[in-house]
Structure formats: C-alpha cells, structure tokens
Coordinates of C-alpha atoms and ligand atoms in Angstrom, one line a residue:
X22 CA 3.7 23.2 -6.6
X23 CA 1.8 22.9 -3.2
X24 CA 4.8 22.3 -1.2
X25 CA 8.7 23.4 -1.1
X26 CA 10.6 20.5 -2.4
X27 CA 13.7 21.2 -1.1
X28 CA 12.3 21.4 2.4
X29 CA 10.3 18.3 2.0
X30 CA 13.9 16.6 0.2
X31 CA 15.4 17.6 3.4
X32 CA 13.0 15.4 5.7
X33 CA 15.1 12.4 4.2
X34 CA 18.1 11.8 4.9
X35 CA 18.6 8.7 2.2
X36 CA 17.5 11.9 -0.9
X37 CA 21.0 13.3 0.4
X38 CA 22.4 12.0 -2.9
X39 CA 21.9 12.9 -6.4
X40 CA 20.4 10.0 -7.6
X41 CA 16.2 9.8 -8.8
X42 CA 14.8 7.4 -6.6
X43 CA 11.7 6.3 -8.8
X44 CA 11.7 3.0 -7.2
X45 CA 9.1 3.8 -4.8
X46 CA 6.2 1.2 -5.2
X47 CA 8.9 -1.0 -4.2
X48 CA 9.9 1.0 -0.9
X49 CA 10.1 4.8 -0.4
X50 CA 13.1 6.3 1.7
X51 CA 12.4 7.0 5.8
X52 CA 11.4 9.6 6.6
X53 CA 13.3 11.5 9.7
X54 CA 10.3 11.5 12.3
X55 CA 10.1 7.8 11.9
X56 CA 14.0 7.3 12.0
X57 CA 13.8 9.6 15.4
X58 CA 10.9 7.6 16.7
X59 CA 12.7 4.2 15.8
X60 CA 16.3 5.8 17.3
X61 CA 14.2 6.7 20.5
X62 CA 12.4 3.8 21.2
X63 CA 15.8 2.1 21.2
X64 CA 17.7 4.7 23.3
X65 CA 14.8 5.1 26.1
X66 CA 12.7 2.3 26.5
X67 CA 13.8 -0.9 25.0
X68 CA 11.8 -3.4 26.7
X69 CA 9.6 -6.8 26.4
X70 CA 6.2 -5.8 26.8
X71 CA 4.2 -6.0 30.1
X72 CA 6.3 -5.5 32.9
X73 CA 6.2 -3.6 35.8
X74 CA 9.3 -1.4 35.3
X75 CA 9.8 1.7 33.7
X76 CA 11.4 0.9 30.2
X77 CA 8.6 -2.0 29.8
X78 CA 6.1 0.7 30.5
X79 CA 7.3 3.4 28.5
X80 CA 7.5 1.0 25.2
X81 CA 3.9 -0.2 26.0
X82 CA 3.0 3.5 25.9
X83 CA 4.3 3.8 22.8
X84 CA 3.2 0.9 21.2
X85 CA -0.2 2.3 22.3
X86 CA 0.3 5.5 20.9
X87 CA 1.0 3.8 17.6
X88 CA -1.5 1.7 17.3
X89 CA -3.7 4.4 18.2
X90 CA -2.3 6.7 15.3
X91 CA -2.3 3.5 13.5
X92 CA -6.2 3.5 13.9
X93 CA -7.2 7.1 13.1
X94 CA -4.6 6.5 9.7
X95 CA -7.1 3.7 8.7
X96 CA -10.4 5.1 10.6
X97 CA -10.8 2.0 12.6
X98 CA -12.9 1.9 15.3
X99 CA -11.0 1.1 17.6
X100 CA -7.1 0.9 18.5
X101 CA -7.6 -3.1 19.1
X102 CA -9.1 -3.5 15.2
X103 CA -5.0 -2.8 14.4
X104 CA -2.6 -5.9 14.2
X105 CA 0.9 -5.2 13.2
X106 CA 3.2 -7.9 11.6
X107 CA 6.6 -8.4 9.8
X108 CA 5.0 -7.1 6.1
X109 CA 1.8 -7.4 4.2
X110 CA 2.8 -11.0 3.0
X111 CA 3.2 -12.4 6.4
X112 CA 0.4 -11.0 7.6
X113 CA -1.9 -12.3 5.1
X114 CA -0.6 -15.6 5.4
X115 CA -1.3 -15.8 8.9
X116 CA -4.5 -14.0 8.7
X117 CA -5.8 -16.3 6.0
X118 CA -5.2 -19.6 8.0
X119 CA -7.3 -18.0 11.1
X120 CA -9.8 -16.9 8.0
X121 CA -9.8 -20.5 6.7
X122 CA -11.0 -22.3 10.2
X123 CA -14.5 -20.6 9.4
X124 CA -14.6 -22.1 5.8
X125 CA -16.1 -25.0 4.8
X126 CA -15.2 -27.2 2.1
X127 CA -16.7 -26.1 -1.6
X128 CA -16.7 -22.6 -0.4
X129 CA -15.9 -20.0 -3.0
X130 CA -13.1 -17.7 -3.1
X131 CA -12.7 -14.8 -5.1
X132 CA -9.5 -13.3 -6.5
X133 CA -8.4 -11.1 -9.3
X134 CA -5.7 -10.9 -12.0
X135 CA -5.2 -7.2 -11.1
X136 CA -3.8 -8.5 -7.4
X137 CA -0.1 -9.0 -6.1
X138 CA 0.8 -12.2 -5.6
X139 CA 0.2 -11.3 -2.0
X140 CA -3.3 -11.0 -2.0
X141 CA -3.2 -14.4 -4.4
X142 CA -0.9 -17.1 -3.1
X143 CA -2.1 -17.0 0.5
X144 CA -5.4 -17.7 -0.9
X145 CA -4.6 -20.3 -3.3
X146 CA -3.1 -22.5 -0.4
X147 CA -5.7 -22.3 2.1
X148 CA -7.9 -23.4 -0.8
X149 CA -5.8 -26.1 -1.7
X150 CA -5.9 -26.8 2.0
X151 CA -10.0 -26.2 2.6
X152 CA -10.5 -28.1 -0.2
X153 CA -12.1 -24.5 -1.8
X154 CA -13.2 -23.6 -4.9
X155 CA -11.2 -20.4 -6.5
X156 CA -12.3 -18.2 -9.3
X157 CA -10.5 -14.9 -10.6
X158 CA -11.9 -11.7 -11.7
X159 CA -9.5 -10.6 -14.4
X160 CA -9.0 -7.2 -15.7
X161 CA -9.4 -5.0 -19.0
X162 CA -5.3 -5.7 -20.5
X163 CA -6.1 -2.3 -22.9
X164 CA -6.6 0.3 -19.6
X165 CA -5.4 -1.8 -16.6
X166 CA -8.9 -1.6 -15.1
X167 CA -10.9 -4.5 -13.2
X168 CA -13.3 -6.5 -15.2
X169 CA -16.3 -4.9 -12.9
X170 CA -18.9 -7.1 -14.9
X171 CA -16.7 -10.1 -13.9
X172 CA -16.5 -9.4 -10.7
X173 CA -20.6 -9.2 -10.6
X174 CA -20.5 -12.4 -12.1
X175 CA -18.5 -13.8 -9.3
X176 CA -20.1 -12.6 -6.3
X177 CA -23.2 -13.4 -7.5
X178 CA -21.9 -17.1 -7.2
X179 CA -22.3 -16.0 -3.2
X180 CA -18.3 -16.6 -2.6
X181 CA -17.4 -16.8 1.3
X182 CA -14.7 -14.5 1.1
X183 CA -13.1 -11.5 -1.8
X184 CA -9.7 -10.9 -1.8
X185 CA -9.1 -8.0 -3.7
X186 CA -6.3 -4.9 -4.3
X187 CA -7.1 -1.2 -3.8
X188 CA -4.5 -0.1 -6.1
X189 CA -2.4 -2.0 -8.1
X190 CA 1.3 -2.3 -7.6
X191 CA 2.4 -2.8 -11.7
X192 CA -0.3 -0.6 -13.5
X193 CA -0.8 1.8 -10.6
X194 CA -5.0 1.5 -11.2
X195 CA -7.0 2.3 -8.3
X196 CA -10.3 -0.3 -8.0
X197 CA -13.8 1.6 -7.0
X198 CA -13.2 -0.7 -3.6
X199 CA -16.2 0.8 -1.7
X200 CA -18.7 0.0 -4.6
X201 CA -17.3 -3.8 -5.1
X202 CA -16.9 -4.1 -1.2
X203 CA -20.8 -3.7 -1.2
X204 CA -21.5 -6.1 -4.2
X205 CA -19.6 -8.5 -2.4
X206 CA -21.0 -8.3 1.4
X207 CA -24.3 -8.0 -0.5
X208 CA -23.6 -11.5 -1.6
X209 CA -22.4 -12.4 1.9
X210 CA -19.2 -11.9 1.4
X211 CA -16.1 -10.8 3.5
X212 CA -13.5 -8.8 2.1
X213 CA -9.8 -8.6 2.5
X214 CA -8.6 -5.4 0.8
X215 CA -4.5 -5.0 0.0
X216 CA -4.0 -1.5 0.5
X217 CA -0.2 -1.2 0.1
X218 CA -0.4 0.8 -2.9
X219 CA -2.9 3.1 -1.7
X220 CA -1.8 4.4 1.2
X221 CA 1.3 6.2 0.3
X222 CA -1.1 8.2 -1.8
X223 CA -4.6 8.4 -0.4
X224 CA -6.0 8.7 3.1
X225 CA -8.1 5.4 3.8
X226 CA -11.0 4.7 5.5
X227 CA -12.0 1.6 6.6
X228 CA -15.5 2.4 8.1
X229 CA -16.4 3.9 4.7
X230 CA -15.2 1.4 2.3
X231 CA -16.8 -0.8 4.9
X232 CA -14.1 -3.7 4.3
X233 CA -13.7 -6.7 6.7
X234 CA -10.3 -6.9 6.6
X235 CA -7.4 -4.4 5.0
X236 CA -3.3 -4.1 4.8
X237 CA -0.8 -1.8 4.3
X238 CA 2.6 -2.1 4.7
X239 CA 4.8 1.4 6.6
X240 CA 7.4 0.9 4.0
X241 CA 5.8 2.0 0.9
X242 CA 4.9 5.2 3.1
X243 CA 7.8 6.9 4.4
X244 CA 8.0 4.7 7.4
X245 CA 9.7 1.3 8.4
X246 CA 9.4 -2.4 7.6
X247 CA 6.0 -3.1 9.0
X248 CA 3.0 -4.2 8.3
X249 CA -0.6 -3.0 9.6
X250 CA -3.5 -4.4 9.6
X251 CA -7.2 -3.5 10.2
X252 CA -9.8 -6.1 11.4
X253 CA -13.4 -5.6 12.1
X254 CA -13.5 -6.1 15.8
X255 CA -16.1 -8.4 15.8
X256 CA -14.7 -11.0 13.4
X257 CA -11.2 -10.4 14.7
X258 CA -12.8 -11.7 18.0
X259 CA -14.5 -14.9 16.3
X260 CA -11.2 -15.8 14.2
X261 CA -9.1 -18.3 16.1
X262 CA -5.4 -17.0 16.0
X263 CA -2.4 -19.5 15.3
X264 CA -0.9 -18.6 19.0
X265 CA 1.2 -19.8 21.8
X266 CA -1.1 -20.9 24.8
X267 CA 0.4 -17.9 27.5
X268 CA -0.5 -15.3 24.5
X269 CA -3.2 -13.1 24.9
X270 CA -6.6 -14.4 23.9
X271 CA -8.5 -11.2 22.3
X272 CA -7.3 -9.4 19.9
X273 CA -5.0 -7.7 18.7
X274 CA -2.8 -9.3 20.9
X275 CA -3.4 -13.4 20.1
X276 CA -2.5 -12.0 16.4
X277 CA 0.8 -10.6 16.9
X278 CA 2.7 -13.7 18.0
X279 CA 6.6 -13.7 19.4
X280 CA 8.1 -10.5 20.8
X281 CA 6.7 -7.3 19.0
X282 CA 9.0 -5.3 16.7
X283 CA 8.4 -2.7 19.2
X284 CA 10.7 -0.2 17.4
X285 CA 8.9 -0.3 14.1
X286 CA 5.8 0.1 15.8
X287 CA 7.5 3.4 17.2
X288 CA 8.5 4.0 13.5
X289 CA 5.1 3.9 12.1
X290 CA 4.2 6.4 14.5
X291 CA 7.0 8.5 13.3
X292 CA 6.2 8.2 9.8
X293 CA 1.7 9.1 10.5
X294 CA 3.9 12.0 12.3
X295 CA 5.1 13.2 9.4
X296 CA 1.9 13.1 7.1
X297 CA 0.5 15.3 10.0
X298 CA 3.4 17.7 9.7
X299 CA 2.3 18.0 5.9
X300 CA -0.7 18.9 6.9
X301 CA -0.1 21.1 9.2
X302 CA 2.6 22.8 7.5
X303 CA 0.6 22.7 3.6
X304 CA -2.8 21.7 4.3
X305 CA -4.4 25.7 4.7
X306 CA -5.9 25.5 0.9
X307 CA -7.7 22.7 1.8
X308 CA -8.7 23.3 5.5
X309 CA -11.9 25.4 4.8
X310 CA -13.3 22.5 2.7
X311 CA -12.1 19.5 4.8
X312 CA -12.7 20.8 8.3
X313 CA -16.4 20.3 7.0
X314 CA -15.7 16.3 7.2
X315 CA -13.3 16.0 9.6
X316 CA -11.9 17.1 12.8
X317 CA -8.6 16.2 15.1
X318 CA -6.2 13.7 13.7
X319 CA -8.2 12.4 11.0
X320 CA -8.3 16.1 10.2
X321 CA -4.4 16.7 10.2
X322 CA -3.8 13.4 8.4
X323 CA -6.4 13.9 5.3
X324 CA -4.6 17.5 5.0
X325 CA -1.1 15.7 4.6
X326 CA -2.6 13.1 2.1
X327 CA -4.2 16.3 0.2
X328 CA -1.1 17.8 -0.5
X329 CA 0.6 14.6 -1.5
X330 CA -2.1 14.3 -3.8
X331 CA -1.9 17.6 -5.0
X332 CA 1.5 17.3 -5.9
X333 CA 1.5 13.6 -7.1
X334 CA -1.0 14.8 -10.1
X335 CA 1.2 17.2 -11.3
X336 CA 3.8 14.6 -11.1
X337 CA 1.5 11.7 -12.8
X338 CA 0.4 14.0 -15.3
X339 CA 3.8 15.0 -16.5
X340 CA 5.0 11.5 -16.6
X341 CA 1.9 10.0 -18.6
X342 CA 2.4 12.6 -21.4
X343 CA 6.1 12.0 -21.2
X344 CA 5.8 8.3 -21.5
X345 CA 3.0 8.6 -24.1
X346 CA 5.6 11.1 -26.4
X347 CA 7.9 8.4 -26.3
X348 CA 8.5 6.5 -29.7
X349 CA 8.6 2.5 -29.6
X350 CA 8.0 2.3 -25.8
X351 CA 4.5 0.7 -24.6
X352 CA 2.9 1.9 -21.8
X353 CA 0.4 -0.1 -19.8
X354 CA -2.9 0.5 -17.7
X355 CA -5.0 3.9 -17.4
X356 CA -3.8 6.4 -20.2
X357 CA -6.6 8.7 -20.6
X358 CA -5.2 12.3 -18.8
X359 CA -8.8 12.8 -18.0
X360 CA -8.9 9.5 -15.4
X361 CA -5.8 10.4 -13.8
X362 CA -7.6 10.4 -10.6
X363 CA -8.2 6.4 -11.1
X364 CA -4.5 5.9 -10.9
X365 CA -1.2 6.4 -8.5
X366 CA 1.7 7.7 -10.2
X367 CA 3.2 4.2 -11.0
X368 CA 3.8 3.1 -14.5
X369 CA 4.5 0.1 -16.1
X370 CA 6.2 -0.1 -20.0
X371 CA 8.2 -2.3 -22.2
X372 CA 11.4 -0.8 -25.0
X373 CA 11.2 -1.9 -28.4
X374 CA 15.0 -1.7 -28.1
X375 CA 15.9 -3.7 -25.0
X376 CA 14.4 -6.1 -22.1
X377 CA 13.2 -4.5 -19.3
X378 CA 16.7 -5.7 -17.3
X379 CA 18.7 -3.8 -19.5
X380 CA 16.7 -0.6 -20.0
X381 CA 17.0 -1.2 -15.8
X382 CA 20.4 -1.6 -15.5
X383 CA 21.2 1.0 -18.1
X384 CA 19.1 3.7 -16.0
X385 CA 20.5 2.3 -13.0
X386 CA 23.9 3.4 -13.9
X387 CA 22.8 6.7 -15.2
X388 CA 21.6 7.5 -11.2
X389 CA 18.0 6.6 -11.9
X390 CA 16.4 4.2 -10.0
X391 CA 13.4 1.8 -10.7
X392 CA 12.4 -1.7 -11.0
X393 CA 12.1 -4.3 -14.0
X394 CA 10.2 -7.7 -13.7
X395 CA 6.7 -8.7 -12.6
X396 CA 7.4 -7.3 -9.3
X397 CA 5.2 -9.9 -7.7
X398 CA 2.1 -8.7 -9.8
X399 CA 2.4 -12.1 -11.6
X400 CA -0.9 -12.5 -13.1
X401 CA -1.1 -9.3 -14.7
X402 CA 2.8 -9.9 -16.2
X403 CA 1.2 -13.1 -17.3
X404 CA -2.0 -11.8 -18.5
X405 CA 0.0 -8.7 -20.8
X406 CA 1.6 -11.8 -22.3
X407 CA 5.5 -10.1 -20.5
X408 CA 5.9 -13.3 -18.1
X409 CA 8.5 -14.8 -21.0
X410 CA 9.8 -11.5 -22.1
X411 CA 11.0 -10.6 -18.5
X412 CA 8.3 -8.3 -17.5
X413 CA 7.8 -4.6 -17.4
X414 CA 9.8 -1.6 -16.3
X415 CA 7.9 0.4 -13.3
X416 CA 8.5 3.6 -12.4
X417 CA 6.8 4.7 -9.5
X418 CA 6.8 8.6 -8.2
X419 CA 6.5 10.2 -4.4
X420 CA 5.6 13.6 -3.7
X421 CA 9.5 13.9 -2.8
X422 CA 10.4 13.6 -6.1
X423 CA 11.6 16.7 -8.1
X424 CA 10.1 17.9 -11.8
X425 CA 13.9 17.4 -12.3
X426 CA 14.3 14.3 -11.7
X427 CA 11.1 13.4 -13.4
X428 CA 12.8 15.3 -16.8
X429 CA 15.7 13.6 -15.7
X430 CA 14.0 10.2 -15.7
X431 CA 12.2 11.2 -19.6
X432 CA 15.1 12.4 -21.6
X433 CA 16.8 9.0 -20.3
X434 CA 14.2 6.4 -21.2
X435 CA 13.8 8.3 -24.7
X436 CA 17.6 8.4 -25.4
X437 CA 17.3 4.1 -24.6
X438 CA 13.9 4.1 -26.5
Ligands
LIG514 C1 0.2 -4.3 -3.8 C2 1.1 -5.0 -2.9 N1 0.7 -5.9 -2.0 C3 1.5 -6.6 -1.2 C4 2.8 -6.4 -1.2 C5 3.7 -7.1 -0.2 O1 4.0 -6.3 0.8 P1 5.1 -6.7 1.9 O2 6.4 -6.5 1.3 O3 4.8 -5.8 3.0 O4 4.9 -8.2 2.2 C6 3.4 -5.4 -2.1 C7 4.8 -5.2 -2.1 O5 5.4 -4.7 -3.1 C8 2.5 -4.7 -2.9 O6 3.0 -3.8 -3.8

C-alpha cells in the first residue's frame, strides 16, 4: 500500500469506531480539513455576503477561495463557470428548467438506463413540460457497460441535449465520457455529465472531456453536503436563471438563489485541502511522470487522486475476486480483473439465501455498513429485473478503508451466502 492507513484513518474523526463503513457511494465520512474549514467559517466570519464590514468580507474571501479551488478540482476555466447548490438533485432540477427556456417543442433528449434517477427525473419533467421527445440509451445487463452502439443511434437523431453519468452509482462502471461527449456535440448536442461517482475516485477535467455542463456532489468526497457545479461560461451566460429580481444577473451568482450555505462552501475547500495533502504527502512516485502534464494546484490535486487510485485498485481488485469466490451470490456490472480500470470500487450483488434488506440488516448488526435497494439507480434495478425483488446490495470502498475491513466485509457476506 501507497499510503499509511492508520494515518490516513486518523484524518476522520467519524472512522474513530470499529465499524467498516462500506457505505460510501452513499456518503463518505468528513474529513478533518473540511470540518476545520466549516468550524472556522462559523467562528470567524459568519456573514451575509456583500457587505462592507469585516465578517462579510472575510466570508466573501472565502467563498472565493472555494470556488476558486472548486475550479482547478474540475479544470474550469474560470472561478465564475462554478455554481454551488444544496446537492446534485437540486441543482439539476434548477439547472434543467434554465436549460429548458432554450428548447423548443419536439426537441430530443437523450438519457440512459445506466443514470441515477438524478440525471433522469429532472429530465423527464421538463420534457413533459417542453412538450420534448425522450429516448434512452440502455446498457449491456451482462457487464454493466453503456450500450455505445445505442448511444450512436441516438445522437445521430441530432438530440438538443445528453444527459448522461460518468460513473455509475449501482454497478460502479465508468462511461468513456470524453468519446460520447464528442459523438454528441458532433450531433449538436449539449451535454450534462453527473459526476458524483467519479470524483471521489478520479481527478476531472472538464476542458478535456469538453462537457457543457457537469456535477458532483462534496459529500461522496470527503467533504460536506454540497453540491458543485461546472458551466461553460458562455452558455451559463445565455441561460436565464429562475432568480429574485435584486440577485445578481451573471453568473454564477443569478444561479445560486437565497443566502449561500457559506459554511459548506468553506467545507469543500477543506475537503480539495485534503486531496492536496495526499498529494503532497504520497504523491513522490508519481510526481516525475505527472509534473510533465501539470503544474500548481492541478498538480497537487491529480497527485492526491493518484494515490487514491492507487490504493482503490488494490482494494477493487481484492473485493471483485472475493465476491466472484462467493457461492450463490450474483454479482453485477464489470467482472473481468483485466477492466478494472473501467470501474470504481462499488459493487452491486443479490443472496440466493436472503433479500437484499436482510443480508443489510444482518451485516448491519455485525458493524458492517452498506446499502440495499435501488439506491436511486432505478432504471438499472428495473432493467436487472431486481425492482420487485427489493434491489441489490452495494458495497462501495474509499481509500480509507482497511484490507481488514475488506476481509472483514468477505468472510461476512460468505457466512450469509
Ligand atoms: C450518481 C449519482 N448522481 C446523483 C446523486 C444525487 O446526489 P445528491 O444527493 O447530491 O442530490 C447521487 C447520490 O447518490 C448519485 O450517486
């Protein structure tokens, strides 16, 4: 291993306990810099944004500061392409209606099977309110992998806009975004990309996959209940924001309506904070390579992402084989060890022997944590035919995680299988 586990344990104060927390494609644990930051912002400049007093300064500062470590964490631009909001879902709702003022009626939209309902449901009401035409992409049910042929088909329909997922929340596949992105603005297409998945476990960016719009939520990556979005300036300028009249007119501003959660903002920072303190801290195998491609933040932050990666596979790899050793269990999406690289460590199985709610609550008891259901990913619990059977069981890894806890987790699900 890459990194010192106990050390890194020891940057969350939640991992103080002796449970496995393998629920993490639900939410991973804070991480301290971001609980400092949030703790901070409170205790020095707690403030409404835009006065001309101290505390109101100092938390615009901040905000700033965010937003800008917000930016080089996606590769915007610039810190104005970054909106944040409550969560992903939120966001995407109101993104979507200021998206839907510059469709016409009998526009396409494209979605896929693969998506959380996130990425889906927003869509499905604006077209039931444009009076749009939908069609979904769906995906292979043997390997968890998007129907790419299907998704040609689609775009070469020329749909106005693709909605689609850069990793998937149930099966843990990661789409070739950057090649459909181009299929799809080649056919005049924008793109919204849900990156919630992702991000925990890649660094992203957004001038290379060359997407329109993309979102990631601070709580799937060490960090608080927030969401952050990336716009391409231009088209975040054109959109027409549902606003109050007094709000700011250009972006990002006339997007983030009400009083900011200034706090989380400060806790985002906190958590980008961190991935730089992996970096700089674990990051020396890689530097020689990376500092060919990148330089200052962007730098620090694709070292911290290296070593999560680093660690994760070990961590994937152990938990595909132990999964796949397992009699009468069935595990879903990517299961070639070769094509681990496609996939984040989250995995998605049913028990011959129980429901998914049981094998949950059995684990659950024995101090290992995960989820059971559809976990929003409803089309693809529909699609695997689970919808009635109540779903799958997910367990989802961090680079926090011990090999122990892994075992742990193993020997468990065997002894229920
Ligand atoms: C892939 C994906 N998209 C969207 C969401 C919704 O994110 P939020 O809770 O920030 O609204 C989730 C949450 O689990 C998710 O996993």
């Amino acid at each position: 291993m890459i990194i010192n586990i106990d050390k890194i344990r020891s940057m969350f104060p939640a991992l103080d306990r002796p449970e496995a927390f393998l629920d993490n494609p639900g939410g991973t644990q804070i991480v301290r810099t971001s609980l400092e930051r949030i703790n901070g912002y409170y205790m020095k400049c707690n403030a409404n944004h835009g006065g001309s007093f101290i505390t109101s300064q100092l938390s615009d500062a901040l905000v700033d500061e965010a937003r800008l470590a917000a930016a080089d964490f996606l590769n915007a631009r610039s810190p104005d392409e970054i909106i944040f909001g409550a969560n992903m879902t939120t966001l995407t709702f109101s993104m979507s209606r200021a998206i839907g003022r510059i469709l016409k009626a009998g526009d396409t939209i494209v979605l896929t099977r693969l998506d959380h309902d996130a990425n889906i449901s927003p869509w499905l009401m604006l077209a039931e309110d444009r009076g749009l035409n939908v069609r979904f992409v769906d995906f292979n049910p043997e390997d968890g992998t998007l129907n790419l042929k299907e998704m040609q088909a689609a775009l070469a329909d020329k749909p106005a806009l693709l909605a689609v997922g850069y990793s998937s929340n149930a099966l843990g596949t990661i789409n070739p975004v950057k090649q459909i992105i181009q299929g799809a603005h080649a056919a005049g297409a924008l793109v919204y990309v849900d990156a919630v998945q992702f991000a925990p476990h890649g660094l992203i960016d957004v001038q290379d996959i060359d997407c329109d719009f993309l979102v990631c939520s601070a709580y799937k990556f060490f960090g608080p209940h927030m969401g952050v979005l990336y716009g391409r300036q231009e088209l975040l300028e054109k959109l027409e924001a549902y606003k109050v009249r007094p709000a700011p007119v250009h972006a990002p501003g006339k997007f983030e309506t009400g009083t900011g959660n200034f706090e989380h903002m400060a806790g985002v920072l906190g958590a980008l904070e961190y991935f730089e303190w992996l970096g700089n801290t674990y990051g020396d195998p890689f530097k020689a390579d990376l500092s060919k491609r990148y330089s200052g933040r962007r730098l620090t932050l694709k070292l911290g992402m290296e070593v999560i990666r680093k660690d994760e596979e070990t961590i994937s790899l152990a938990l595909l084989k132990g999964l796949k050793n397992i009699n009468r269990l069935t595990l879903y999406g990517l299961k070639d060890e070769s094509r681990l690289g496609e996939r984040v460590p989250t995995y998605s199985f049913t028990l011959d022997s129980m429901s998914p709610a049981s094998a949950a609550e059995k684990l659950g008891k024995q101090g290992i944590f995960l989820w059971n259901g559809n976990f929003y990913a409803l089309e693809i619990s529909r699609r695997l035919g689970l919808e009635d059977k109540g779903g799958l069981i997910r367990v989802g890894a961090a680079h926090y995680n011990s090999m122990e806890e892994i075992n742990r987790f193993l020997t468990a699900v065997a002894d229920l299988a």
